[in-house]
Coordinates of C-alpha atoms in Angstrom, one line a residue:
M1096 CA 61.6 111.4 81.7
C1097 CA 60.7 112.3 78.1
I1098 CA 61.8 114.8 75.5
R1099 CA 58.9 115.6 73.2
D1100 CA 58.0 112.2 71.7
R1101 CA 60.9 110.1 72.9
I1102 CA 62.5 108.9 76.1
G1103 CA 65.3 111.3 77.0
Y1104 CA 66.6 110.0 80.4
V1105 CA 66.3 106.8 82.4
S1106 CA 67.2 105.6 85.9
L1107 CA 69.1 102.3 86.1
A1108 CA 68.8 102.1 89.8
N1109 CA 66.4 99.1 90.3
N1110 CA 66.4 95.5 91.5
H1111 CA 66.7 93.8 88.1
V1112 CA 69.3 95.7 86.0
M1113 CA 72.1 93.5 87.5
D1114 CA 70.2 90.2 87.2
F1115 CA 72.7 89.0 84.5
G1116 CA 75.8 90.7 85.8
F1117 CA 77.9 93.6 84.7
A1118 CA 78.2 92.5 81.1
C1119 CA 74.5 92.9 80.6
L1120 CA 74.5 96.3 82.5
E1121 CA 77.2 97.4 80.1
E1122 CA 75.2 96.2 77.2
T1123 CA 72.2 98.2 78.4
I1124 CA 74.4 101.3 78.8
N1125 CA 75.7 100.9 75.3
Y1126 CA 72.2 100.6 73.8
L1127 CA 71.3 103.8 75.7
K1128 CA 74.3 105.6 74.3
E1129 CA 73.5 104.4 70.7
N1130 CA 70.0 105.9 71.0
G1131 CA 71.0 109.2 72.6
I1132 CA 69.4 108.4 76.0
S1133 CA 71.1 109.6 79.2
W1134 CA 71.1 107.5 82.4
F1135 CA 71.9 107.6 86.0
G1136 CA 71.8 105.4 89.1
A1137 CA 74.3 102.7 88.0
G1138 CA 77.8 102.4 86.7
R1139 CA 81.3 100.8 86.8
N1140 CA 81.8 101.7 90.5
I1141 CA 80.0 103.6 93.3
K1142 CA 81.4 107.0 92.2
D1143 CA 80.0 106.4 88.7
A1144 CA 76.7 104.9 90.0
K1145 CA 75.8 107.8 92.3
K1146 CA 76.8 110.5 89.8
P1147 CA 73.7 112.6 89.2
L1148 CA 72.3 113.6 85.9
I1149 CA 72.0 117.4 85.2
V1150 CA 70.0 118.5 82.2
D1151 CA 69.0 122.0 80.9
V1152 CA 65.2 122.4 80.5
N1153 CA 64.4 125.8 78.9
G1154 CA 67.2 127.5 80.8
F1155 CA 66.5 125.7 84.1
K1156 CA 69.1 123.2 85.4
V1157 CA 67.4 120.1 86.6
G1158 CA 69.3 117.5 88.6
F1159 CA 68.3 113.8 89.0
I1160 CA 69.8 111.5 91.5
G1161 CA 68.7 107.8 91.3
F1162 CA 69.1 105.1 93.9
S1163 CA 67.4 101.9 95.0
T1164 CA 66.7 100.4 98.4
V1165 CA 65.6 97.1 96.9
F1166 CA 68.5 94.9 95.5
T1167 CA 70.5 91.8 96.1
P1168 CA 73.9 92.5 97.8
D1169 CA 75.9 91.7 94.7
A1170 CA 74.0 94.3 92.7
R1171 CA 75.2 97.2 94.8
A1172 CA 78.1 99.2 93.3
T1173 CA 81.3 99.6 95.5
E1174 CA 84.6 101.3 94.9
Q1175 CA 85.9 98.1 93.2
K1176 CA 82.7 96.7 91.7
A1177 CA 80.1 97.8 89.1
G1178 CA 76.4 98.0 90.0
I1179 CA 73.6 100.3 91.1
Y1180 CA 73.5 103.1 93.6
G1181 CA 72.1 101.1 96.5
V1182 CA 71.0 102.6 99.8
R1183 CA 70.8 99.9 102.4
V1184 CA 67.9 99.4 104.7
K1185 CA 68.0 97.2 107.8
T1186 CA 64.9 95.1 108.6
T1187 CA 63.8 95.0 112.2
V1188 CA 60.9 93.2 113.9
D1189 CA 59.2 95.2 116.6
I1190 CA 57.1 92.7 118.7
D1191 CA 54.6 93.8 121.2
P1192 CA 53.6 90.6 123.0
K1193 CA 50.0 91.6 123.3
I1194 CA 49.7 92.5 119.6
A1195 CA 51.6 89.4 118.6
V1196 CA 49.0 87.2 120.3
E1197 CA 46.0 89.3 119.2
E1198 CA 47.1 89.7 115.6
P1199 CA 49.8 87.0 114.8
A1200 CA 52.0 87.7 111.8
A1201 CA 50.7 91.2 111.3
P1202 CA 52.9 93.0 108.7
Y1203 CA 53.1 96.2 110.7
M1204 CA 55.5 94.5 113.1
I1205 CA 58.2 94.8 110.4
N1206 CA 60.2 98.0 110.3
G1207 CA 63.0 99.4 108.1
I1208 CA 65.9 101.6 109.1
V1209 CA 68.2 103.2 106.5
L1210 CA 71.8 102.7 107.4
Q1211 CA 73.3 105.9 108.8
E1212 CA 76.4 105.8 106.7
D1213 CA 74.3 105.5 103.5
I1214 CA 72.2 108.5 104.7
E1215 CA 75.4 110.5 105.2
E1216 CA 76.7 109.6 101.7
L1217 CA 73.3 110.5 100.2
T1218 CA 73.4 113.8 102.1
S1219 CA 76.8 114.6 100.7
T1220 CA 75.8 113.8 97.2
M1221 CA 72.6 115.9 97.4
N1222 CA 74.4 118.9 99.0
I1223 CA 76.8 119.0 96.0
L1224 CA 74.0 118.7 93.5
R1225 CA 71.8 121.2 95.3
N1226 CA 74.3 124.0 94.6
K1227 CA 74.4 123.2 90.9
V1228 CA 70.7 123.0 89.9
D1229 CA 67.5 124.9 90.1
V1230 CA 65.4 121.7 90.6
L1231 CA 66.6 118.6 92.4
I1232 CA 64.6 115.4 91.9
P1233 CA 65.4 112.1 93.7
Y1234 CA 64.2 109.2 91.6
V1235 CA 63.9 106.3 94.0
H1236 CA 63.2 102.5 93.6
W1237 CA 61.8 101.5 97.0
G1238 CA 59.1 99.7 98.9
V1239 CA 57.4 96.4 98.1
G1240 CA 56.8 95.1 94.6
L1241 CA 54.6 92.0 95.1
Y1242 CA 50.8 92.3 95.0
P1243 CA 48.8 93.1 97.1
Y1244 CA 51.5 94.5 99.4
G1245 CA 52.5 97.1 96.9
E1246 CA 49.5 99.2 97.9
I1247 CA 51.2 99.9 101.2
V1248 CA 53.6 102.8 101.5
L1249 CA 56.1 101.5 104.0
D1250 CA 57.1 103.5 107.1
Y1251 CA 60.8 103.7 106.1
V1252 CA 59.8 105.0 102.7
I1253 CA 57.8 107.8 104.3
R1254 CA 60.7 108.7 106.7
L1255 CA 63.3 108.5 103.9
S1256 CA 61.1 110.8 101.6
H1257 CA 61.0 113.4 104.4
D1258 CA 64.8 113.1 104.9
L1259 CA 65.3 113.7 101.1
I1260 CA 63.1 116.9 101.3
D1261 CA 64.9 118.1 104.4
R1262 CA 68.1 117.7 102.4
G1263 CA 66.9 119.8 99.5
A1264 CA 64.7 117.8 97.2
D1265 CA 62.1 119.8 95.3
F1266 CA 59.9 116.8 94.8
I1267 CA 60.3 113.0 94.7
V1268 CA 59.4 110.3 92.2
G1269 CA 59.2 106.7 93.4
T1270 CA 58.9 103.4 91.6
H1271 CA 58.9 99.6 92.2
S1272 CA 55.5 98.8 93.6
H1273 CA 53.9 97.9 90.2
I1274 CA 50.8 99.9 91.4
V1275 CA 50.1 103.6 91.5
Q1276 CA 50.6 104.6 95.2
E1277 CA 49.2 107.7 96.7
A1278 CA 51.1 111.0 96.7
A1279 CA 51.7 113.2 99.8
K1280 CA 52.9 116.6 100.7
Y1281 CA 55.7 117.4 103.2
K1282 CA 56.8 121.0 103.8
D1283 CA 54.8 122.0 100.7
R1284 CA 56.9 119.5 98.6
V1285 CA 55.1 116.7 96.7
I1286 CA 56.1 113.0 97.0
F1287 CA 54.9 110.6 94.3
Y1288 CA 55.5 107.3 96.1
S1289 CA 55.1 105.1 93.1
L1290 CA 54.2 105.7 89.4
G1291 CA 53.0 102.1 89.0
N1292 CA 53.6 100.3 85.7
F1293 CA 54.4 101.9 82.4
L1294 CA 55.4 99.2 79.9
F1295 CA 55.3 96.0 82.0
Y1296 CA 54.9 92.7 80.1
P1297 CA 53.8 90.0 80.6
H1298 CA 51.1 91.0 83.0
M1299 CA 51.8 89.2 86.4
Y1300 CA 49.4 87.9 88.9
D1301 CA 46.6 90.2 89.9
M1302 CA 48.7 93.4 89.8
S1303 CA 47.4 96.5 88.1
N1304 CA 48.9 97.4 84.7
I1305 CA 48.1 101.1 85.2
G1306 CA 50.8 103.7 85.4
M1307 CA 51.0 107.4 86.0
I1308 CA 52.9 110.1 84.0
V1309 CA 54.0 113.2 86.0
C1310 CA 54.5 116.3 83.9
Y1311 CA 56.1 119.2 85.9
N1312 CA 55.9 122.8 84.8
I1313 CA 59.1 124.2 86.1
K1314 CA 58.2 127.9 85.6
E1315 CA 54.7 127.8 87.1
K1316 CA 55.5 125.0 89.6
F1317 CA 52.6 122.6 89.1
F1318 CA 52.2 119.0 88.1
D1319 CA 49.9 117.5 85.5
L1320 CA 49.1 113.9 86.0
Y1321 CA 48.0 111.4 83.4
F1322 CA 47.2 107.7 83.6
L1323 CA 48.0 104.9 81.1
S1324 CA 47.1 101.3 80.8
L1325 CA 48.7 98.5 78.8
E1326 CA 46.0 96.4 77.3
Y1327 CA 46.5 93.7 74.6
D1328 CA 50.0 94.9 73.9
E1329 CA 48.7 98.5 73.3
L1330 CA 49.5 101.4 75.6
R1331 CA 46.5 103.8 75.9
L1332 CA 45.7 107.0 77.7
L1333 CA 42.9 106.6 80.2
K1334 CA 40.2 109.2 79.8
D1335 CA 37.2 108.1 81.9
L1336 CA 39.2 108.5 85.1
E1337 CA 36.2 108.7 87.5
N1338 CA 35.4 105.0 86.6
V1339 CA 39.0 103.7 87.1
Y1340 CA 39.3 102.3 90.6
E1341 CA 43.1 102.7 90.8
V1342 CA 42.9 106.3 89.8
M1343 CA 40.2 107.1 92.3
R1344 CA 42.0 105.3 95.1
F1345 CA 45.1 107.4 94.3
I1346 CA 43.1 110.6 94.4
T1347 CA 41.3 109.7 97.7
K1348 CA 44.4 108.6 99.5
S1349 CA 46.5 111.5 98.3
R1350 CA 43.9 114.0 99.5
R1351 CA 44.2 112.5 102.9
N1352 CA 47.9 113.3 102.7
G1353 CA 47.3 117.0 101.9
V1354 CA 47.5 116.9 98.1
D1355 CA 44.8 119.0 96.3
F1356 CA 43.7 118.3 92.7
T1357 CA 42.1 120.2 89.9
K1358 CA 40.5 118.3 87.1
I1359 CA 42.0 118.9 83.7
K1360 CA 41.3 117.2 80.3
Y1361 CA 42.2 113.5 80.7
G1362 CA 44.1 114.1 84.0
F1363 CA 44.6 116.1 87.2
R1364 CA 46.7 119.1 88.2
V1365 CA 48.5 119.4 91.5
S1366 CA 49.9 122.8 92.6
T1367 CA 52.7 123.3 95.0

C-alpha cells in the first residue's frame, strides 16, 4: 500500500517473517518505525498480531486486516508468544477409488478446511473492524507458492474468500503464489487472489517475475490495475500488455469469473 511515491503500509503476515525468530521480527518492526511505515499482521502476541490497521484516506476510514494460512507452527502468534496472525487450515485427502486408479496422485484429491475456531476468531475481529471503517480490506497470504502449482487457486482459498466477503469485506487482496492469479467477483465484490511478485530477488526457478499493482478509487469505487516486471535489477512498468502472456492469462481467467475490464493507458480498469 503506497502513499504518493513511497511505501506507507505493509503486511507482515507471511511465511518468512519469522524465519529467524522474534528478534528479527522485532528488528523488522523497528526499521519500519524508523521509516514511518505502518504494519499489521504480526506482533508480540496474538492480540497484537491480529490488530487491524486503520488509515484515513481523503476522509474515508480504510481498515486492513492481515493474516496468513501458510506458516510453520512456531511462527503463529499466541497469547504467550510473538509471531504472525496465522489462520490454520487442515489438509484432507478425498479419495475416490475409481479416480485414484484412473488418475493416480492427482492434486485435486487434496482439500483444505479452515479450522472453525479460527473462522470464529476472524469473524469477531472483522465485526469489530467493520463498525469502525468505510472500507474493509483483508490482505491475505494463502495458497501455493511453488511453481507451477501457484497458478492454481485452491478450493479452500475460494471458500475462505467468500467467507470474508460474507463477513463484510469490501474487496480482498491475496499474495504468496509468486504469480499473478486471476481475479473473481462474489456478491459484486472483487477478489484479487494473488498480486504475484513485486520486488523478488533473486529470480527463482521458472516462476514469473511479474506483479500487479491494484489502485482503488474509494469515491468512485473502481480499480485500476498495472503490471510490473523486475528485469536485470530494474523494476519497470509493462506497457505492451497484449503481448505479455501472464497478463492475458489473468484477463482471460478473470473474465470467466465475472470480472469485466476496460482498457486504460498502460493498464485495465475494473468497476464494482
